Amino acid sequence: MSGMQTPVGAMDWAWRLGLVAGAVPLLALAVWHCTDAFHRAVFACRRRGTRATRLPPGHMDLPFVGETLALLWYFHLARRPDGFVEAKRRRYGGAGGEGVDMYRTHLFGSPTVLVCSPASNKLVLQSPGSFGTGWPDPELVGLSSVINVHGSRHARLRGFIVAAVNSPNSLRSFAEVIQPRVAAPLRSWAAKGTITAATEIKKVTFENICRTFVSMEPSPATAKIDEWFAGLVAGLRAFQLDMPGTAFHHARKCRRKLNSVFREELDRRKKAKNLAAGEEEGGHGDLMSGLMQMEDEHGRRLGDDEVVDNIVSLVLGGYESTSSAITWAAYHLAKSPAVLAKLREENLAIAKEKNGASFITLDDISKMKYTAKVVEETIRLTNISPMLYRAALRDIEYRGYTIPKGWKVIVWIRSLHVDPKYYDDPLSFNPDRWDVFGGGERICAGNMLARLQLTIMLHHLSCGVAYFPHPRPIDGAAMSFTEL
Ligand code: HEM
């Protein structure tokens, strides 16, 4: 009897497995259709009785994850970040014609519109009343940070930051403080022979930011802070799954540690002020004490959380971006001998004019036109901020489409920087073209400081050092430097 049962049992299982194998994809397909249909239905209900418009073309994909995994796949695994948008352009045929180029999607847990053309990017970046900031997790960038606040609070903080880091006076003093600290490591790299450019440049940039922003000298404590910033950066655009082992979870932990270390520094300064009555907040004259002393029109100072949120944001905004830009500048120059020769010519001429003085000033920098173009071109091609985050504060109609209130908006600025419609041969490094730091009222508050740091590094690189790279930036760009 049992001999008869086996084939029947096996068939039974095969039948069940076949059913499951067939049903799972069908079910997934149904969920995929229903998710998009659900969002379209909600939109249609909300817009009933108003002028007929549509959601931008696209698809919301699966519930919750949406197209996040596809986006991360293009960035992390395929290493073709523009592939995500290119696939949409191919599928939806440019979406609404020239100048629109926007798509509905679901990313990082929110319904999102992706905007990719100069006209639609401008609409979003230059309509602050219609779009607020919309980072996937505002807590990671700091709830009361300049990046997250709006209106008069934003204008006041931004005014202070621009004056503190971007005004000619502050740039002059940054140039004095950081220059010896750029030139000395360059000499030591030459002595070492081969270095991993990404690691060493990051170290120099971080040490300079720590000194100028929070008066911290390199120590085991700053090494820890550096590690936490790396963890925070890794989670900024990660999938928002707050579970042990995920980048997002780790980033939240790092953010808490950074908050507490800068809070301790703040308390220490306040205590020191109490001990030395009359002296301003520790008297450091750095960005942190500036934030502690900043007053609004009613004489009200920033709260402790606001100081901490903003100092973390400023180090975050000014550190990783500048160090990657410097690394990529070195990489592109190494691969473009003609550009390097032109850069050397300009910088050697400036060095000669200075009659032996080894450090350049802000006035020298204003004369270095070709070096400025190298800086801009590096930032264009590297695309350090590939996308900017906003959220629609009301329904926004644009050329027959609506960006619904509450949806996130991702401004895909990298597509402009590498689109053959806007640049000839967009992937080639050609400094003889142009402007890169975002746009509108949130245009980078440290753009002049970033340019200054890159220029100083390029000056000392091109005047005193020749180098021969292995062209593999994925390994951190191993380079050898020789002192001339
Ligand atoms: C190569 C280096 C840098 C690049 C490519 C860069 C890029 C950008 C971009 C594209 C934005 C606009 C963000 C948006 O619209 O949402 C921005 C904002 C900002 N950046 Fe930079 N940045 C750089 C260096 C710096 C430095 C050195 C600082 C120093 C403090 C800084 C501080 C800021 C701040 C505070 C904001 C927010 C401005 C606001 O919301 O009003 N950045 N940056």
Coordinates of C-alpha atoms and ligand atoms in Angstrom, one line a residue:
M1 CA 0.0 0.0 0.0
S2 CA 2.7 2.4 1.0
G3 CA 4.4 1.8 -2.4
M4 CA 1.2 3.1 -4.1
Q5 CA 1.1 6.2 -1.9
T6 CA 4.5 7.7 -2.7
P7 CA 3.8 8.8 -6.3
V8 CA 0.5 10.2 -5.3
G9 CA 2.1 12.2 -2.4
A10 CA 4.9 13.4 -4.7
M11 CA 2.4 14.5 -7.3
D12 CA 0.4 16.2 -4.6
W13 CA 3.5 18.2 -3.5
A14 CA 4.5 19.0 -7.1
W15 CA 1.1 20.3 -7.8
R16 CA 1.2 22.5 -4.7
L17 CA 4.7 23.8 -5.5
G18 CA 3.6 24.5 -9.0
L19 CA 0.7 26.4 -7.7
V20 CA 2.8 28.5 -5.3
A21 CA 5.5 29.1 -8.0
G22 CA 2.8 30.4 -10.4
A23 CA 0.8 32.2 -7.7
V24 CA 3.7 34.2 -6.2
P25 CA 4.6 36.1 -9.3
L26 CA 0.9 36.7 -10.1
L27 CA 0.3 38.0 -6.6
A28 CA 3.4 40.2 -6.8
L29 CA 2.1 41.5 -10.2
A30 CA -1.3 42.2 -8.8
V31 CA 0.2 44.1 -5.8
W32 CA 2.4 46.0 -8.1
H33 CA -0.6 47.1 -10.2
C34 CA -2.8 47.8 -7.2
T35 CA -0.2 50.0 -5.5
D36 CA 0.0 52.4 -8.4
A37 CA -3.7 52.2 -9.0
F38 CA -4.3 53.1 -5.3
H39 CA -2.1 56.2 -5.5
R40 CA -3.8 57.3 -8.8
A41 CA -7.2 56.8 -7.2
V42 CA -6.3 58.8 -4.1
F43 CA -5.0 61.6 -6.3
A44 CA -8.1 61.6 -8.5
C45 CA -10.3 61.8 -5.4
R46 CA -8.4 64.7 -4.0
R47 CA -8.4 66.6 -7.3
R48 CA -12.1 66.0 -7.9
G49 CA -13.8 69.2 -9.0
T50 CA -10.5 71.0 -9.8
R51 CA -8.8 71.6 -13.1
A52 CA -7.9 68.2 -14.8
T53 CA -4.3 67.4 -14.4
R54 CA -2.4 64.1 -14.1
L55 CA 0.3 62.6 -11.9
P56 CA 3.6 62.7 -13.7
P57 CA 4.2 59.4 -15.6
G58 CA 5.9 56.6 -13.8
H59 CA 5.1 53.8 -11.4
M60 CA 4.9 53.5 -7.6
D61 CA 6.1 49.9 -7.8
L62 CA 5.8 47.7 -4.6
P63 CA 4.3 49.0 -1.4
F64 CA 6.7 50.6 1.1
V65 CA 10.0 49.7 -0.8
G66 CA 8.7 51.3 -4.0
E67 CA 11.6 51.6 -6.4
T68 CA 14.3 52.1 -3.7
L69 CA 16.0 48.8 -4.3
A70 CA 16.2 49.6 -8.0
L71 CA 17.7 53.0 -7.3
L72 CA 20.3 51.5 -4.9
W73 CA 21.1 48.8 -7.4
Y74 CA 21.9 51.4 -10.1
F75 CA 24.1 53.4 -7.6
H76 CA 25.8 50.5 -5.7
L77 CA 25.9 47.5 -7.9
A78 CA 25.6 48.6 -11.5
R79 CA 27.6 51.7 -10.8
R80 CA 25.5 53.6 -13.4
P81 CA 23.6 56.1 -11.3
D82 CA 22.1 57.8 -14.3
G83 CA 20.7 54.4 -15.4
F84 CA 17.7 54.9 -13.1
V85 CA 16.6 58.0 -14.8
E86 CA 17.6 56.8 -18.3
A87 CA 15.4 53.7 -17.9
K88 CA 12.4 56.1 -17.1
R89 CA 13.2 58.3 -20.1
R90 CA 13.3 55.3 -22.4
R91 CA 10.0 53.9 -21.0
Y92 CA 8.0 57.1 -20.8
G93 CA 9.6 58.9 -23.8
G94 CA 10.9 62.0 -22.2
A95 CA 7.6 62.5 -20.2
G96 CA 5.6 65.3 -21.4
G97 CA 8.1 66.7 -23.8
E98 CA 11.0 69.1 -23.6
G99 CA 11.4 70.9 -20.3
V100 CA 9.2 68.5 -18.2
D101 CA 11.1 65.3 -17.7
M102 CA 9.6 64.3 -14.4
Y103 CA 8.3 61.0 -13.1
R104 CA 6.3 59.6 -10.2
T105 CA 7.9 56.9 -8.1
H106 CA 8.2 55.7 -4.5
L107 CA 11.6 56.1 -2.9
F108 CA 12.9 55.8 0.7
G109 CA 9.4 55.1 2.0
S110 CA 7.6 58.0 0.4
P111 CA 5.7 58.8 -2.8
T112 CA 8.1 60.9 -4.8
V113 CA 8.4 63.0 -7.9
L114 CA 11.7 62.9 -9.6
V115 CA 12.5 66.0 -11.6
C116 CA 15.3 66.0 -14.2
S117 CA 15.2 68.9 -16.6
P118 CA 16.7 72.4 -16.1
A119 CA 13.2 74.0 -16.3
S120 CA 11.6 71.7 -13.7
N121 CA 14.7 71.8 -11.5
K122 CA 14.5 75.6 -11.5
L123 CA 10.8 75.5 -10.7
V124 CA 11.5 73.4 -7.5
L125 CA 14.7 75.1 -6.3
Q126 CA 13.5 78.6 -6.9
S127 CA 10.0 78.4 -5.4
P128 CA 10.7 78.2 -1.6
G129 CA 7.0 78.9 -0.8
S130 CA 5.9 75.8 -2.7
F131 CA 8.7 73.4 -1.7
G132 CA 10.2 72.7 1.8
T133 CA 13.2 70.5 2.4
G134 CA 12.4 66.8 2.3
W135 CA 15.3 64.7 3.3
P136 CA 14.4 61.0 3.7
D137 CA 15.0 61.3 7.4
P138 CA 15.2 64.9 8.7
E139 CA 16.4 63.8 12.1
L140 CA 19.7 62.5 10.5
V141 CA 20.5 66.0 9.2
G142 CA 19.2 67.7 12.4
L143 CA 15.7 69.0 13.0
S144 CA 16.8 72.5 13.8
S145 CA 19.7 72.6 11.3
V146 CA 19.8 75.3 8.7
I147 CA 19.2 72.5 6.2
N148 CA 15.8 71.8 7.7
V149 CA 14.4 75.1 8.9
H150 CA 12.4 77.6 6.9
G151 CA 11.4 81.3 6.6
S152 CA 13.0 83.8 8.9
R153 CA 14.7 81.2 11.0
H154 CA 16.4 79.8 7.9
A155 CA 17.4 83.3 6.6
R156 CA 18.9 84.2 10.0
L157 CA 21.0 81.0 10.4
R158 CA 22.0 81.1 6.7
G159 CA 23.1 84.8 7.0
F160 CA 25.3 83.9 9.9
I161 CA 26.9 80.9 8.2
V162 CA 27.5 82.7 5.0
A163 CA 29.2 85.5 6.9
A164 CA 31.2 83.1 9.0
V165 CA 32.5 80.8 6.2
N166 CA 32.0 82.5 2.9
S167 CA 32.8 86.3 3.4
P168 CA 36.1 87.7 2.2
N169 CA 37.3 88.2 5.7
S170 CA 36.7 84.7 6.9
L171 CA 38.1 83.3 3.7
R172 CA 41.2 85.3 4.2
S173 CA 41.7 83.8 7.7
F174 CA 40.8 80.3 6.5
A175 CA 43.5 80.6 3.9
E176 CA 46.1 81.5 6.5
V177 CA 45.1 78.8 8.9
I178 CA 44.7 75.8 6.6
Q179 CA 47.5 76.5 4.1
P180 CA 50.5 75.3 6.2
R181 CA 48.3 72.3 7.2
V182 CA 47.8 71.4 3.5
A183 CA 51.4 72.0 2.4
A184 CA 53.0 69.9 5.2
P185 CA 51.0 66.6 4.4
L186 CA 51.8 67.1 0.7
R187 CA 55.5 67.0 1.5
S188 CA 55.0 64.0 3.7
W189 CA 53.2 62.1 0.9
A190 CA 56.1 62.8 -1.4
A191 CA 58.4 61.3 1.2
K192 CA 56.2 58.2 1.5
G193 CA 56.1 57.5 -2.2
T194 CA 52.7 55.9 -2.6
I195 CA 49.6 56.9 -0.7
T196 CA 45.9 56.2 -0.9
A197 CA 44.7 59.6 -2.0
A198 CA 41.1 59.3 -0.8
T199 CA 42.2 58.4 2.7
E200 CA 44.9 61.0 3.1
I201 CA 43.0 63.8 1.6
K202 CA 40.0 63.0 3.8
K203 CA 42.3 63.1 6.8
V204 CA 43.7 66.6 5.9
T205 CA 40.3 68.0 5.1
F206 CA 38.7 66.6 8.3
E207 CA 41.6 68.0 10.5
N208 CA 41.2 71.4 8.9
I209 CA 37.4 71.5 9.4
C210 CA 37.8 70.4 13.0
R211 CA 40.3 73.1 13.7
T212 CA 38.4 75.9 12.0
F213 CA 34.9 75.0 12.9
V214 CA 35.2 73.6 16.5
S215 CA 38.9 74.2 17.5
M216 CA 39.7 70.5 17.9
E217 CA 43.2 69.2 17.3
P218 CA 43.7 65.7 15.9
S219 CA 43.3 63.2 18.7
P220 CA 41.8 59.7 19.3
A221 CA 38.6 61.6 20.1
T222 CA 38.5 63.3 16.7
A223 CA 39.3 60.0 15.0
K224 CA 36.1 58.6 16.7
I225 CA 34.2 61.7 15.5
D226 CA 35.4 61.0 12.0
E227 CA 34.2 57.4 12.2
W228 CA 30.8 58.6 13.3
F229 CA 30.5 61.1 10.5
A230 CA 31.4 58.3 8.0
G231 CA 28.5 56.2 9.5
L232 CA 26.1 59.2 9.3
V233 CA 27.0 59.9 5.7
A234 CA 26.5 56.2 4.8
G235 CA 22.9 56.3 6.1
L236 CA 21.7 59.6 4.6
R237 CA 20.5 58.0 1.4
A238 CA 20.1 54.4 2.7
F239 CA 16.8 52.5 2.9
Q240 CA 15.0 53.6 6.1
L241 CA 15.0 50.3 7.9
D242 CA 15.8 50.9 11.5
M243 CA 17.0 47.5 12.5
P244 CA 20.4 46.4 13.9
G245 CA 22.8 45.7 10.9
T246 CA 21.3 48.3 8.5
A247 CA 23.2 51.4 7.4
F248 CA 20.2 53.5 8.5
H249 CA 20.2 52.1 12.0
H250 CA 24.0 52.6 12.3
A251 CA 23.6 56.2 11.0
R252 CA 21.1 57.0 13.7
K253 CA 23.4 55.7 16.3
C254 CA 26.3 57.8 14.9
R255 CA 24.1 60.9 14.9
R256 CA 23.3 60.4 18.6
K257 CA 27.0 60.0 19.4
L258 CA 27.9 63.1 17.4
N259 CA 25.1 65.1 19.2
S260 CA 26.4 64.0 22.5
V261 CA 30.1 64.7 21.8
F262 CA 29.3 68.2 20.5
R263 CA 26.9 68.8 23.4
E264 CA 29.8 67.9 25.9
E265 CA 32.0 70.4 24.0
L266 CA 29.2 73.1 24.3
D267 CA 28.8 72.4 28.1
R268 CA 32.5 72.6 28.6
R269 CA 32.6 76.0 26.8
K270 CA 29.7 77.3 28.9
K271 CA 31.4 76.2 32.1
A272 CA 34.6 77.8 31.0
K273 CA 32.7 81.0 30.4
N274 CA 31.2 80.9 33.9
L275 CA 34.6 80.4 35.4
A276 CA 36.1 83.4 33.4
A277 CA 33.1 85.7 33.9
G278 CA 32.8 88.3 31.2
E279 CA 34.6 86.3 28.5
E280 CA 32.4 85.2 25.6
E281 CA 31.6 81.5 25.5
G282 CA 35.1 80.1 25.9
G283 CA 36.5 82.8 23.5
H284 CA 37.4 80.3 20.7
G285 CA 36.5 82.6 17.8
D286 CA 35.4 79.5 15.8
L287 CA 32.2 78.6 14.1
M288 CA 30.8 76.9 17.2
S289 CA 31.4 79.9 19.5
G290 CA 29.9 82.1 16.7
L291 CA 26.7 80.0 16.7
M292 CA 26.6 80.2 20.6
Q293 CA 26.8 84.0 20.4
M294 CA 24.4 84.5 17.5
E295 CA 21.4 86.6 18.5
D296 CA 18.1 87.3 16.7
E297 CA 16.5 90.8 16.5
H298 CA 15.0 90.3 20.0
G299 CA 18.4 89.4 21.4
R300 CA 17.4 85.8 21.7
R301 CA 20.3 83.3 21.4
L302 CA 20.1 79.8 19.8
G303 CA 19.2 77.0 22.1
D304 CA 21.7 74.3 22.9
D305 CA 20.0 71.8 20.5
E306 CA 20.1 74.3 17.7
V307 CA 23.8 75.0 18.2
V308 CA 24.6 71.2 18.2
D309 CA 22.3 70.5 15.2
N310 CA 23.9 73.2 13.2
I311 CA 27.5 72.4 14.1
V312 CA 27.0 68.8 13.1
S313 CA 25.4 69.9 9.8
L314 CA 28.2 72.3 9.0
V315 CA 30.9 69.7 9.6
L316 CA 28.8 67.2 7.6
G317 CA 28.1 69.7 4.7
G318 CA 31.7 70.9 4.5
Y319 CA 33.7 67.8 5.1
E320 CA 32.8 64.8 2.9
S321 CA 31.9 67.0 -0.1
T322 CA 35.2 69.0 0.0
S323 CA 37.4 65.9 0.5
S324 CA 35.8 64.0 -2.3
A325 CA 36.1 67.0 -4.6
I326 CA 39.8 67.3 -3.8
T327 CA 40.4 63.6 -4.4
W328 CA 38.6 63.7 -7.7
A329 CA 40.5 66.8 -8.8
A330 CA 43.8 64.9 -8.1
Y331 CA 42.4 61.9 -10.0
H332 CA 41.3 63.9 -13.1
L333 CA 44.5 65.9 -13.2
A334 CA 46.5 62.7 -13.1
K335 CA 44.5 61.4 -16.1
S336 CA 44.6 64.8 -18.1
P337 CA 48.3 65.8 -18.6
A338 CA 47.3 68.7 -20.8
V339 CA 45.1 70.2 -18.1
L340 CA 47.8 69.6 -15.5
A341 CA 50.3 71.4 -17.6
K342 CA 48.0 74.4 -18.0
L343 CA 47.3 74.4 -14.3
R344 CA 51.0 74.2 -13.4
E345 CA 51.7 77.1 -15.7
E346 CA 49.2 79.4 -14.0
N347 CA 50.3 78.3 -10.5
L348 CA 54.0 78.6 -11.2
A349 CA 53.5 82.1 -12.6
I350 CA 51.6 83.1 -9.3
A351 CA 54.4 81.5 -7.2
K352 CA 57.0 83.4 -9.2
E353 CA 55.2 86.7 -8.7
K354 CA 55.2 86.1 -5.0
N355 CA 59.0 86.2 -4.8
G356 CA 59.6 83.2 -2.6
A357 CA 56.5 83.6 -0.4
S358 CA 55.2 80.1 -0.3
F359 CA 51.6 80.7 0.7
I360 CA 48.9 82.3 -1.6
T361 CA 46.4 84.8 -0.4
L362 CA 42.8 85.5 -1.4
D363 CA 43.9 88.2 -3.8
D364 CA 46.2 85.6 -5.6
I365 CA 43.3 83.2 -5.7
S366 CA 41.1 85.8 -7.5
K367 CA 43.7 85.9 -10.3
M368 CA 43.8 82.2 -10.8
K369 CA 41.2 81.9 -13.5
Y370 CA 42.1 78.6 -14.9
T371 CA 42.5 77.0 -11.5
A372 CA 38.9 78.2 -10.7
K373 CA 37.7 76.4 -13.9
V374 CA 39.4 73.2 -12.8
V375 CA 37.6 73.4 -9.5
E376 CA 34.2 74.0 -11.1
E377 CA 34.7 71.2 -13.7
T378 CA 35.7 68.8 -11.0
I379 CA 32.5 69.5 -9.0
R380 CA 30.4 69.2 -12.2
L381 CA 31.9 65.9 -13.3
T382 CA 32.1 64.3 -9.8
N383 CA 28.5 65.2 -8.9
I384 CA 29.1 65.2 -5.2
S385 CA 25.5 66.1 -4.5
P386 CA 23.7 64.1 -7.1
M387 CA 20.2 64.8 -5.9
L388 CA 18.6 67.4 -3.7
Y389 CA 15.6 66.7 -1.5
R390 CA 12.4 68.7 -1.2
A391 CA 8.7 68.2 -0.3
A392 CA 5.7 69.8 -2.0
L393 CA 4.0 72.2 0.5
R394 CA 0.8 72.4 -1.8
D395 CA -0.4 70.9 -5.0
I396 CA 2.0 72.2 -7.7
E397 CA 0.8 72.2 -11.3
Y398 CA 3.4 72.1 -14.0
R399 CA 2.7 71.7 -17.8
G400 CA -0.4 69.5 -17.3
Y401 CA 1.0 67.5 -14.4
T402 CA 0.6 67.9 -10.6
I403 CA 3.1 67.3 -7.9
P404 CA 0.7 66.5 -5.0
K405 CA 1.0 68.2 -1.7
G406 CA 3.0 66.2 0.8
W407 CA 4.9 64.2 -1.8
K408 CA 8.7 64.2 -1.7
V409 CA 10.5 65.7 -4.7
I410 CA 14.0 64.7 -5.7
V411 CA 15.9 67.1 -7.9
W412 CA 18.2 65.0 -9.9
I413 CA 20.9 67.6 -10.5
R414 CA 23.4 65.0 -11.7
S415 CA 21.4 64.5 -14.9
L416 CA 22.1 68.1 -15.9
H417 CA 25.7 67.8 -15.2
V418 CA 26.3 64.8 -17.4
D419 CA 23.6 65.2 -20.1
P420 CA 24.9 65.5 -23.7
K421 CA 22.1 67.9 -24.4
Y422 CA 23.8 70.5 -22.2
Y423 CA 27.5 69.6 -22.4
D424 CA 29.5 68.3 -25.3
D425 CA 31.2 65.1 -24.4
P426 CA 29.8 65.4 -20.8
L427 CA 31.9 62.6 -19.3
S428 CA 35.2 64.2 -20.3
F429 CA 37.1 66.4 -17.9
N430 CA 37.3 69.8 -19.7
P431 CA 37.7 72.8 -17.4
D432 CA 37.2 75.2 -20.2
R433 CA 33.5 75.4 -19.4
W434 CA 31.7 76.5 -16.4
D435 CA 28.5 76.5 -12.0
V436 CA 27.5 73.9 -9.7
F437 CA 26.5 74.5 -6.1
G438 CA 22.7 74.0 -6.3
G439 CA 20.4 77.0 -6.8
G440 CA 17.8 79.4 -5.3
E441 CA 17.7 80.3 -1.6
R442 CA 19.5 77.2 -0.5
I443 CA 22.4 77.4 -2.8
C444 CA 25.5 76.0 -1.0
A445 CA 26.3 78.3 2.0
G446 CA 30.0 77.2 1.9
N447 CA 30.6 77.4 -1.8
M448 CA 33.4 79.9 -1.6
L449 CA 35.1 78.0 1.3
A450 CA 34.9 74.8 -0.8
R451 CA 36.5 76.6 -3.8
L452 CA 39.2 78.1 -1.5
Q453 CA 40.1 74.7 -0.1
L454 CA 40.3 73.1 -3.5
T455 CA 42.3 76.0 -5.0
I456 CA 44.8 75.9 -2.1
M457 CA 45.3 72.1 -2.5
L458 CA 45.7 72.4 -6.3
H459 CA 48.2 75.2 -5.9
H460 CA 50.5 73.3 -3.6
L461 CA 50.0 70.1 -5.7
S462 CA 50.8 71.7 -9.0
C463 CA 53.7 73.9 -7.8
G464 CA 55.8 71.5 -5.8
V465 CA 54.7 67.9 -6.7
A466 CA 54.4 65.6 -9.7
Y467 CA 52.4 62.4 -9.4
F468 CA 51.7 59.2 -11.2
P469 CA 48.4 57.5 -10.3
H470 CA 47.0 54.0 -10.8
P471 CA 43.8 55.0 -12.5
R472 CA 41.5 53.0 -10.2
P473 CA 39.6 55.4 -7.9
I474 CA 37.6 52.5 -6.6
D475 CA 40.5 51.5 -4.4
G476 CA 40.7 55.0 -3.0
A477 CA 43.1 56.2 -5.8
A478 CA 46.5 55.0 -5.0
M479 CA 48.9 57.7 -6.1
S480 CA 52.6 58.3 -5.9
F481 CA 53.9 61.8 -5.3
T482 CA 57.4 63.2 -5.9
E483 CA 58.7 66.5 -4.5
L484 CA 60.3 68.5 -7.3
Ligands
HEM1 C1 32.7 70.7 -3.1 C2 32.1 71.0 -2.0 C3 30.6 71.3 -1.8 C4 29.6 70.9 -2.6 C5 29.6 70.2 -4.0 C6 28.4 71.4 -2.0 C7 27.1 71.3 -2.5 C8 26.0 71.8 -1.9 C9 24.7 71.8 -2.6 C10 24.3 71.3 -3.9 C11 23.8 72.4 -1.7 C12 22.3 72.7 -1.9 C13 21.5 71.7 -1.1 C14 20.0 71.9 -1.4 O1 19.6 72.7 -2.2 O2 19.2 71.1 -0.7 C15 24.5 72.7 -0.5 C16 24.0 73.3 0.6 C17 24.7 73.7 1.8 N1 26.1 73.6 1.9 FE1 27.4 72.9 0.5 N2 28.7 72.0 -0.8 C18 30.1 71.9 -0.6 C19 30.8 72.4 0.4 C20 30.3 73.1 1.5 C21 31.1 73.6 2.6 C22 32.6 73.7 2.7 C23 30.2 74.1 3.5 C24 30.7 74.7 4.8 C25 30.1 75.1 5.8 C26 28.9 73.8 3.1 C27 27.7 74.1 3.7 C28 26.4 74.0 3.2 C29 25.2 74.4 3.9 C30 25.1 75.0 5.3 C31 24.2 74.2 3.0 C32 22.7 74.4 3.3 C33 22.3 75.8 2.8 C34 20.8 76.1 3.1 O3 20.0 75.1 3.3 O4 20.5 77.3 3.1 N3 29.0 73.2 1.8 N4 25.9 72.4 -0.7

